Short mmCIF file of C-alpha atoms and ligand atoms in Angstrom, two decimals:
data_model
loop_
_atom_site.label_atom_id
_atom_site.label_comp_id
_atom_site.label_asym_id
_atom_site.label_seq_id
_atom_site.Cartn_x
_atom_site.Cartn_y
_atom_site.Cartn_z
CA UNK A 1 -13.34 1.18 30.26
CA UNK A 2 -11.78 4.50 30.88
CA UNK A 3 -8.04 3.70 30.03
CA UNK A 4 -9.28 4.10 26.75
CA UNK A 5 -9.71 7.55 26.56
CA UNK A 6 -6.05 7.92 27.97
CA UNK A 7 -4.82 6.02 25.28
CA UNK A 8 -6.97 8.06 22.43
CA UNK A 9 -5.86 11.41 23.70
CA UNK A 10 -2.00 9.83 23.78
CA UNK A 11 -2.42 9.10 20.11
CA UNK A 12 -4.15 12.61 19.23
CA UNK A 13 -1.43 14.65 21.62
CA UNK A 14 1.37 12.36 19.90
CA UNK A 15 -0.37 13.43 15.89
CA UNK A 16 -1.27 16.78 16.72
CA UNK A 17 0.50 19.87 14.70
CA UNK A 18 0.51 23.50 15.17
CA UNK A 19 -1.91 25.28 13.06
CA UNK A 20 -1.23 27.60 10.63
CA UNK A 21 -0.29 30.59 11.63
CA UNK A 22 -0.99 32.52 8.76
CA UNK A 23 -4.33 31.26 8.71
CA UNK A 24 -5.04 31.80 12.31
CA UNK A 25 -8.17 33.92 12.98
CA UNK A 26 -8.52 35.38 9.26
CA UNK A 27 -12.60 35.46 9.94
CA UNK A 28 -12.41 35.83 13.29
CA UNK A 29 -16.05 37.42 15.01
CA UNK A 30 -17.35 36.62 11.09
CA UNK A 31 -20.56 34.97 10.54
CA UNK A 32 -19.65 31.32 9.09
CA UNK A 33 -22.25 29.99 7.14
CA UNK A 34 -21.22 25.92 6.20
CA UNK A 35 -23.37 24.66 3.37
CA UNK A 36 -23.37 20.80 2.57
CA UNK A 37 -23.48 20.48 -0.92
CA UNK A 38 -26.16 16.94 -0.98
CA UNK A 39 -24.30 14.22 -3.06
CA UNK A 40 -21.78 16.10 -5.25
CA UNK A 41 -18.61 14.67 -6.32
CA UNK A 42 -15.14 16.34 -7.22
CA UNK A 43 -15.84 14.68 -10.72
CA UNK A 44 -17.92 17.08 -11.31
CA UNK A 45 -16.23 20.09 -10.78
CA UNK A 46 -14.52 21.62 -13.49
CA UNK A 47 -15.87 18.98 -15.88
CA UNK A 48 -18.37 18.66 -18.45
CA UNK A 49 -20.89 16.43 -19.73
CA UNK A 50 -21.10 16.04 -23.32
CA UNK A 51 -20.20 19.18 -24.00
CA UNK A 52 -21.82 21.21 -21.44
CA UNK A 53 -20.75 22.18 -18.25
CA UNK A 54 -22.13 20.58 -14.95
CA UNK A 55 -20.82 23.54 -12.29
CA UNK A 56 -20.18 26.28 -14.07
CA UNK A 57 -20.41 28.60 -10.46
CA UNK A 58 -18.55 26.28 -8.34
CA UNK A 59 -16.09 26.36 -10.92
CA UNK A 60 -15.91 30.02 -11.42
CA UNK A 61 -14.79 29.65 -7.58
CA UNK A 62 -12.09 27.74 -8.49
CA UNK A 63 -10.81 30.19 -9.97
CA UNK A 64 -11.80 33.04 -7.63
CA UNK A 65 -9.36 35.31 -5.90
CA UNK A 66 -11.50 34.97 -2.35
CA UNK A 67 -11.62 31.00 -2.24
CA UNK A 68 -9.55 28.47 -1.48
CA UNK A 69 -10.64 25.75 -3.10
CA UNK A 70 -9.08 21.61 -1.78
CA UNK A 71 -8.99 19.24 -4.59
CA UNK A 72 -7.51 16.02 -3.24
CA UNK A 73 -10.38 16.32 -0.33
CA UNK A 74 -12.35 13.01 0.12
CA UNK A 75 -15.35 12.07 2.14
CA UNK A 76 -15.47 9.52 5.39
CA UNK A 77 -18.96 8.57 5.87
CA UNK A 78 -20.60 5.46 6.32
CA UNK A 79 -23.73 4.31 6.54
CA UNK A 80 -24.58 7.02 8.72
CA UNK A 81 -24.41 9.17 4.87
CA UNK A 82 -25.66 12.90 5.29
CA UNK A 83 -25.76 12.86 8.96
CA UNK A 84 -22.21 10.89 9.36
CA UNK A 85 -20.44 14.12 7.36
CA UNK A 86 -22.20 16.34 10.01
CA UNK A 87 -20.59 14.01 12.35
CA UNK A 88 -17.26 14.74 11.04
CA UNK A 89 -17.60 17.97 10.51
CA UNK A 90 -18.76 19.15 14.31
CA UNK A 91 -16.25 17.06 16.00
CA UNK A 92 -13.58 15.96 14.20
CA UNK A 93 -14.19 12.24 15.44
CA UNK A 94 -14.74 9.18 12.89
CA UNK A 95 -18.30 7.95 12.44
CA UNK A 96 -18.84 4.73 13.53
CA UNK A 97 -18.27 0.96 10.65
CA UNK A 98 -22.05 0.07 12.17
CA UNK A 99 -24.69 2.76 11.31
CA UNK A 100 -25.31 6.12 12.49
CA UNK A 101 -23.72 7.51 14.65
CA UNK A 102 -26.66 9.80 14.90
CA UNK A 103 -28.94 6.84 15.49
CA UNK A 104 -26.71 5.01 18.12
CA UNK A 105 -24.72 7.37 20.25
CA UNK A 106 -27.64 10.33 20.47
CA UNK A 107 -27.08 10.64 23.97
CA UNK A 108 -23.33 11.20 24.25
CA UNK A 109 -21.43 14.35 25.40
CA UNK A 110 -19.79 16.31 23.01
CA UNK A 111 -17.44 18.62 22.18
CA UNK A 112 -18.61 20.34 18.84
CA UNK A 113 -17.64 23.06 16.85
CA UNK A 114 -21.58 24.27 17.26
CA UNK A 115 -20.58 24.47 20.92
CA UNK A 116 -17.11 25.59 20.66
CA UNK A 117 -17.99 28.57 18.96
CA UNK A 118 -21.69 28.83 21.05
CA UNK A 119 -19.07 29.61 23.91
CA UNK A 120 -17.37 32.45 21.84
CA UNK A 121 -20.29 34.23 21.61
CA UNK A 122 -22.03 32.70 18.64
CA UNK A 123 -25.37 31.83 18.68
CA UNK A 124 -25.85 28.13 15.86
CA UNK A 125 -28.41 26.49 14.03
CA UNK A 126 -28.50 24.00 11.30
CA UNK A 127 -30.95 25.05 8.35
CA UNK A 128 -32.65 22.01 6.05
CA UNK A 129 -36.38 21.69 5.01
CA UNK A 130 -36.61 17.80 5.83
CA UNK A 131 -38.63 16.37 9.02
CA UNK A 132 -37.07 16.93 12.45
CA UNK A 133 -35.77 13.77 13.70
CA UNK A 134 -35.04 12.75 9.80
CA UNK A 135 -31.18 10.70 10.99
CA UNK A 136 -32.43 11.62 14.62
CA UNK A 137 -31.37 14.88 13.73
CA UNK A 138 -33.06 16.44 16.21
CA UNK A 139 -31.41 14.48 19.75
CA UNK A 140 -28.05 15.00 18.42
CA UNK A 141 -28.13 18.52 17.75
CA UNK A 142 -29.27 19.14 21.21
CA UNK A 143 -26.40 16.59 21.84
CA UNK A 144 -23.74 18.93 19.75
CA UNK A 145 -25.51 22.36 21.83
CA UNK A 146 -26.80 23.61 18.63
CA UNK A 147 -28.86 26.16 19.54
CA UNK A 148 -31.44 26.14 16.90
CA UNK A 149 -32.88 23.84 13.90
CA UNK A 150 -35.31 25.03 11.22
CA UNK A 151 -36.73 21.97 10.12
CA UNK A 152 -39.36 21.52 7.50
CA UNK A 153 -41.81 23.72 9.72
CA UNK A 154 -39.13 26.45 9.22
CA UNK A 155 -39.66 26.68 5.29
CA UNK A 156 -43.03 27.93 3.34
CA UNK A 157 -42.92 25.80 0.39
CA UNK A 158 -44.98 27.46 -2.33
CA UNK A 159 -46.44 25.69 -5.29
CA UNK A 160 -43.96 23.83 -7.62
CA UNK A 161 -41.36 24.67 -4.98
CA UNK A 162 -40.70 21.16 -3.85
CA UNK A 163 -39.20 18.03 -5.90
CA UNK A 164 -38.11 14.89 -5.00
CA UNK A 165 -37.34 14.73 -1.96
CA UNK A 166 -39.43 18.09 -0.50
CA UNK A 167 -38.23 21.62 -0.87
CA UNK A 168 -35.94 22.62 -3.80
CA UNK A 169 -32.79 24.45 -3.40
CA UNK A 170 -33.02 27.06 -4.95
CA UNK A 171 -36.27 28.02 -2.70
CA UNK A 172 -34.27 27.00 0.02
CA UNK A 173 -31.00 28.96 -0.22
CA UNK A 174 -33.28 32.09 -0.43
CA UNK A 175 -35.25 31.39 2.53
CA UNK A 176 -32.42 30.14 4.82
CA UNK A 177 -30.81 33.87 3.87
CA UNK A 178 -34.39 35.57 5.04
CA UNK A 179 -33.29 33.59 8.21
CA UNK A 180 -29.91 34.85 8.50
CA UNK A 181 -31.54 38.24 8.57
CA UNK A 182 -33.34 37.61 11.77
CA UNK A 183 -30.03 35.64 14.05
CA UNK A 184 -28.22 37.17 16.34
CA UNK A 185 -24.15 37.82 14.71
CA UNK A 186 -22.00 36.97 14.51
CA UNK A 187 -24.10 33.21 14.08
CA UNK A 188 -22.77 29.75 12.66
CA UNK A 189 -25.55 28.83 9.88
CA UNK A 190 -25.45 25.33 8.21
CA UNK A 191 -27.23 24.57 5.65
CA UNK A 192 -27.64 20.51 4.46
CA UNK A 193 -29.00 21.17 0.74
CA UNK A 194 -31.72 18.17 -0.62
CA UNK A 195 -32.27 18.54 -4.60
CA UNK A 196 -28.98 16.64 -5.47
CA UNK A 197 -30.29 13.68 -3.68
CA UNK A 198 -30.93 10.17 -5.51
CA UNK A 199 -32.96 9.55 -7.55
CA UNK A 200 -31.91 12.96 -9.12
CA UNK A 201 -35.19 14.07 -10.34
CA UNK A 202 -36.29 17.86 -11.36
CA UNK A 203 -39.22 19.42 -12.50
CA UNK A 204 -38.33 20.82 -16.33
CA UNK A 205 -38.37 23.95 -15.84
CA UNK A 206 -34.97 23.30 -13.53
CA UNK A 207 -33.55 20.97 -15.89
CA UNK A 208 -30.81 23.43 -16.70
CA UNK A 209 -28.44 21.25 -19.03
CA UNK A 210 -29.27 18.03 -20.59
CA UNK A 211 -29.31 14.21 -19.52
CA UNK A 212 -26.46 11.72 -20.28
CA UNK A 213 -26.51 8.99 -22.36
CA UNK A 214 -25.63 5.90 -20.06
CA UNK A 215 -26.99 3.19 -19.71
CA UNK A 216 -27.64 4.44 -15.90
CA UNK A 217 -30.80 6.59 -15.40
CA UNK A 218 -29.34 7.90 -12.04
CA UNK A 219 -25.31 8.50 -13.41
CA UNK A 220 -28.14 10.30 -16.19
CA UNK A 221 -30.28 12.79 -14.06
CA UNK A 222 -27.32 13.36 -11.63
CA UNK A 223 -25.45 15.50 -14.00
CA UNK A 224 -28.93 17.80 -13.95
CA UNK A 225 -29.82 17.91 -10.44
CA UNK A 226 -25.45 18.93 -9.61
CA UNK A 227 -26.08 21.58 -12.21
CA UNK A 228 -29.61 23.07 -10.51
CA UNK A 229 -27.21 23.36 -7.18
CA UNK A 230 -24.69 25.09 -9.03
CA UNK A 231 -27.69 27.31 -9.49
CA UNK A 232 -28.54 27.28 -6.00
CA UNK A 233 -25.31 27.69 -4.66
CA UNK A 234 -24.81 31.34 -6.65
CA UNK A 235 -28.76 32.20 -5.78
CA UNK A 236 -27.24 31.80 -2.07
CA UNK A 237 -24.31 34.12 -2.76
CA UNK A 238 -26.47 36.66 -4.07
CA UNK A 239 -28.71 37.07 -1.17
CA UNK A 240 -26.25 37.04 0.85
CA UNK A 241 -24.70 40.35 -0.81
CA UNK A 242 -28.58 41.90 -0.95
CA UNK A 243 -29.34 41.05 2.55
CA UNK A 244 -25.26 42.69 2.98
CA UNK A 245 -24.51 40.14 5.35
CA UNK A 246 -21.48 38.59 2.61
CA UNK A 247 -18.84 40.57 3.73
CA UNK A 248 -18.93 40.05 7.18
CA UNK A 249 -19.28 36.44 7.26
CA UNK A 250 -17.07 33.33 5.68
CA UNK A 251 -17.97 30.47 3.52
CA UNK A 252 -17.11 27.22 3.72
CA UNK A 253 -19.15 23.74 1.76
CA UNK A 254 -18.54 20.57 1.41
CA UNK A 255 -19.82 17.54 -0.55
CA UNK A 256 -21.40 15.11 1.66
CA UNK A 257 -20.53 11.83 0.10
CA UNK A 258 -20.89 9.68 -3.70
CA UNK A 259 -23.85 10.12 -4.77
CA UNK A 260 -23.09 7.86 -8.13
CA UNK A 261 -22.21 3.87 -6.27
CA UNK A 262 -20.17 1.49 -7.49
CA UNK A 263 -23.59 0.29 -9.15
CA UNK A 264 -22.74 2.46 -12.13
CA UNK A 265 -19.40 1.67 -12.34
CA UNK A 266 -20.00 0.63 -16.18
CA UNK A 267 -21.71 3.99 -17.19
CA UNK A 268 -19.27 6.00 -15.36
CA UNK A 269 -16.15 4.44 -16.72
CA UNK A 270 -18.29 5.36 -20.57
CA UNK A 271 -18.42 8.68 -18.82
CA UNK A 272 -14.73 8.77 -17.67
CA UNK A 273 -13.69 6.63 -20.26
CA UNK A 274 -12.00 4.48 -18.43
CA UNK A 275 -11.94 1.52 -16.77
CA UNK A 276 -13.01 2.12 -13.02
CA UNK A 277 -11.00 -0.18 -11.13
CA UNK A 278 -10.80 -0.21 -7.23
CA UNK A 279 -8.17 2.86 -7.35
CA UNK A 280 -10.47 4.64 -9.78
CA UNK A 281 -13.67 4.31 -6.92
CA UNK A 282 -11.54 5.36 -4.32
CA UNK A 283 -10.84 8.40 -6.57
CA UNK A 284 -13.73 8.74 -6.82
CA UNK A 285 -14.72 9.16 -3.24
CA UNK A 286 -12.95 12.98 -3.59
CA UNK A 287 -15.47 15.69 -2.42
CA UNK A 288 -15.42 19.32 -3.40
CA UNK A 289 -14.27 21.76 -0.36
CA UNK A 290 -14.16 25.13 -0.39
CA UNK A 291 -12.87 27.70 1.72
CA UNK A 292 -14.82 31.22 0.35
CA UNK A 293 -13.40 34.33 2.74
CA UNK A 294 -14.55 37.52 1.42
CA UNK A 295 -12.23 40.18 0.91
CA UNK A 296 -8.98 37.12 1.24
CA UNK A 297 -8.20 37.89 -2.02
CA UNK A 298 -4.81 35.86 -2.24
CA UNK A 299 -6.98 32.42 -3.70
CA UNK A 300 -5.71 29.50 -5.16
CA UNK A 301 -6.62 25.78 -5.99
CA UNK A 302 -4.80 23.91 -2.62
CA UNK A 303 -3.65 20.15 -3.94
CA UNK A 304 -3.56 18.81 -0.12
CA UNK A 305 -5.04 15.96 0.33
CA UNK A 306 -7.19 15.65 3.61
CA UNK A 307 -10.30 14.75 4.80
CA UNK A 308 -13.66 15.55 6.35
CA UNK A 309 -12.33 15.14 9.48
CA UNK A 310 -10.19 18.10 8.75
CA UNK A 311 -12.82 20.63 8.53
CA UNK A 312 -13.29 21.08 12.49
CA UNK A 313 -9.63 22.05 12.83
CA UNK A 314 -9.08 23.88 9.31
CA UNK A 315 -12.35 25.97 10.19
CA UNK A 316 -11.76 26.96 13.95
CA UNK A 317 -8.29 28.34 12.83
CA UNK A 318 -9.94 30.34 10.82
CA UNK A 319 -11.75 32.03 13.25
CA UNK A 320 -9.55 31.92 15.47
CA UNK A 321 -10.61 29.35 17.92
CA UNK A 322 -7.60 27.25 19.90
CA UNK A 323 -8.44 23.91 19.58
CA UNK A 324 -5.17 22.97 21.00
CA UNK A 325 -6.61 21.03 23.65
CA UNK A 326 -9.35 19.44 21.94
CA UNK A 327 -10.01 15.66 21.33
CA UNK A 328 -9.89 15.38 17.05
CA UNK A 329 -8.58 13.19 14.46
CA UNK A 330 -7.99 16.12 12.18
CA UNK A 331 -5.04 18.78 11.75
CA UNK A 332 -5.39 22.22 10.08
CA UNK A 333 -5.63 21.28 6.22
CA UNK A 334 -3.77 25.06 5.63
CA UNK A 335 -0.81 24.48 7.68
CA UNK A 336 2.87 23.21 6.71
CA UNK A 337 2.90 20.35 8.86
CA UNK A 338 -0.19 19.01 8.15
CA UNK A 339 -0.17 14.89 7.40
CA UNK A 340 -1.48 13.92 3.86
CA UNK A 341 -3.63 10.67 4.37
CA UNK A 342 -7.15 10.03 4.71
CA UNK A 343 -8.48 7.12 6.06
CA UNK A 344 -11.85 6.22 5.18
CA UNK A 345 -14.09 4.94 6.71
CA UNK A 346 -14.25 1.22 5.50
CA UNK A 347 -10.31 0.93 5.75
CA UNK A 348 -9.37 2.56 2.48
CA UNK A 349 -6.86 4.69 2.51
CA UNK A 350 -5.29 8.03 0.64
CA UNK A 351 -1.79 9.99 0.92
CA UNK A 352 -0.11 11.64 -1.36
CA UNK A 353 1.40 8.85 -3.36
CA UNK A 354 -0.91 5.68 -2.45
CA UNK A 355 -4.71 4.49 -3.12
CA UNK A 356 -5.08 1.33 -0.70
CA UNK A 357 -8.65 -0.20 -1.52
CA UNK A 358 -9.50 -3.21 -2.06
CA UNK A 359 -6.45 -4.63 0.02
CA UNK A 360 -4.05 -3.94 -3.00
CA UNK A 361 -1.46 -0.88 -2.58
CA UNK A 362 -1.81 1.28 -6.14
CA UNK A 363 0.88 4.01 -7.04
CA UNK A 364 -1.03 7.17 -7.49
CA UNK A 365 1.12 7.90 -10.27
CA UNK A 366 0.47 5.47 -12.29
CA UNK A 367 -3.26 4.10 -10.80
CA UNK A 368 -1.35 0.34 -11.10
CA UNK A 369 -0.78 -1.43 -8.45
CA UNK A 370 2.24 -1.60 -6.57
CA UNK A 371 4.54 -2.84 -3.94
CA UNK A 372 2.86 -3.57 -0.74
CA UNK A 373 5.60 -1.98 1.56
CA UNK A 374 4.95 1.05 0.39
CA UNK A 375 0.93 1.33 2.16
CA UNK A 376 2.19 -1.32 4.78
CA UNK A 377 3.07 1.44 7.91
CA UNK A 378 -0.48 2.82 7.59
CA UNK A 379 -2.33 -0.11 7.57
CA UNK A 380 -1.74 -0.69 10.59
CA UNK A 381 -2.04 3.31 11.63
CA UNK A 382 -5.51 3.43 9.57
CA UNK A 383 -6.48 0.30 11.80
CA UNK A 384 -5.47 2.42 15.16
CA UNK A 385 -7.17 5.43 14.50
CA UNK A 386 -10.58 4.26 13.82
CA UNK A 387 -10.00 2.45 16.55
CA UNK A 388 -9.40 4.76 19.24
CA UNK A 389 -11.82 7.07 17.68
CA UNK A 390 -14.40 4.10 18.02
CA UNK A 391 -13.76 3.57 21.56
CA UNK A 392 -14.56 7.22 22.54
CA UNK A 393 -18.01 6.92 20.81
CA UNK A 394 -18.43 3.95 22.28
CA UNK A 395 -17.84 4.44 25.99
CA UNK A 396 -18.84 7.76 25.74
CA UNK A 397 -15.98 9.04 26.94
CA UNK A 398 -15.80 12.94 25.87
CA UNK A 399 -17.72 12.41 29.55
CA UNK A 400 -14.51 12.51 31.33
CA UNK A 401 -12.35 14.94 29.68
CA UNK A 402 -12.44 18.44 30.47
CA UNK A 403 -13.03 20.38 27.70
CA UNK A 404 -12.12 24.23 29.01
CA UNK A 405 -7.87 23.15 30.49
CA UNK A 406 -8.18 20.17 28.34
CA UNK A 407 -7.41 18.05 31.33
CA UNK A 408 -8.83 13.90 32.05
CA UNK A 409 -11.03 13.71 34.59
CA UNK A 410 -11.47 11.24 37.02
CA UNK A 411 -12.39 7.98 35.21
CA UNK A 412 -13.50 5.09 37.49
CA UNK A 413 -11.22 2.51 37.82
CA UNK A 414 -8.47 4.27 36.00
CA UNK A 415 -5.51 6.18 37.67
CA UNK A 416 -4.01 8.89 35.84
CA UNK A 417 -0.25 9.85 35.10
CA UNK A 418 -0.02 13.27 33.74
C1 GP9 B 501 -32.30 13.85 4.52
C2 GP9 B 501 -30.70 14.68 4.25
C3 GP9 B 501 -30.12 13.53 2.67
O1 GP9 B 501 -32.39 14.96 4.97
O2 GP9 B 501 -29.66 14.44 4.94
O3 GP9 B 501 -29.45 12.15 3.08
P1 GP9 B 501 -28.92 11.37 3.27
O4 GP9 B 501 -29.74 9.55 2.70
O5 GP9 B 501 -28.00 11.89 1.86
O6 GP9 B 501 -28.13 10.96 4.35
MN1 MN B 502 -26.34 13.35 1.75
#
């Protein structure tokens, strides 16, 4: 019942922190471009495969003066894969344990980032060259108040421009920027890439590096499709500059989930040159998170431990939009007060000191099991947090929340003490 909202709200308020003053509004009024880097894991960034660079363009961004790159950032998705990452991004709520929330709760009331930006004068859209009903996106995007969905019908796929799941990322990047030239500014445009998706197949001409040489064809090809994805991001940046959209935009990019599952542990251990333990597997859930602000000038690599749940509060603070009255489970990564505690959808968690996986508490420095006591206090918090988020979704509780004044509205059968 609605009393769960009261409890969840109390929990969120008790854990609320002050966003960074320094970063507040740094991108206010600019266009916001968010790119989902399909299946890209952090192990590919600033690394080589048999002497070949996997992501040269993204690597250059990690050293770029206008980019903050988060190297200890984890995905928190479950069965809903890409769609779960979109859900985390838009709502700063956890996805569900039992299925894709895009399918199970698409009729709910949400307070998405898109809706909030829309209320602040932004036109909002998603661009993705796939069938609109995939992951039930067409329905869910309406619930999240996204103005427009540029689905496969909005793209022209010429000869040789499709591979694997559909349109290749390079022509997709080009046409996405063309669409942006027609959008009402300021806009919030979200791009979902697709080529770096299992089974990671490419046309010969798009293979910019060799395959790897393990017993896993999947991992072997993954390096090549990651390399191709990287190239498409370079094209995206070039085209934004060419169209004069670059300077007045902020570009945020994140990896949505792992591309290489635990079925490929043997091949991964060959690549990493170490045994893949439960500890390693948890650490492999790191995905890249880039915040690129043209003209910023003070870029650096940030080692703050964070997760996808933090994207909404972090971005909204950059856009100068107050989220202190929103129900969010994440917080601003740039804030001094940000807590280094990331809960995975399956209950594993990571702090700056420990990793909890397979019911074992690992010391991050040694990668070895350590005293369970060091993890114990977090085990309950992880559970509580997932529970509160889940109860909000299952009860469609944001129906009873007034976003504007941040107050609980009348909840049947509950007496509100405020
Ligand atoms: C499909 C794309 C990929 O539209 O989002 O889906 P995934 O399998 O990664 O969730
Ligand atoms: Mn995906």
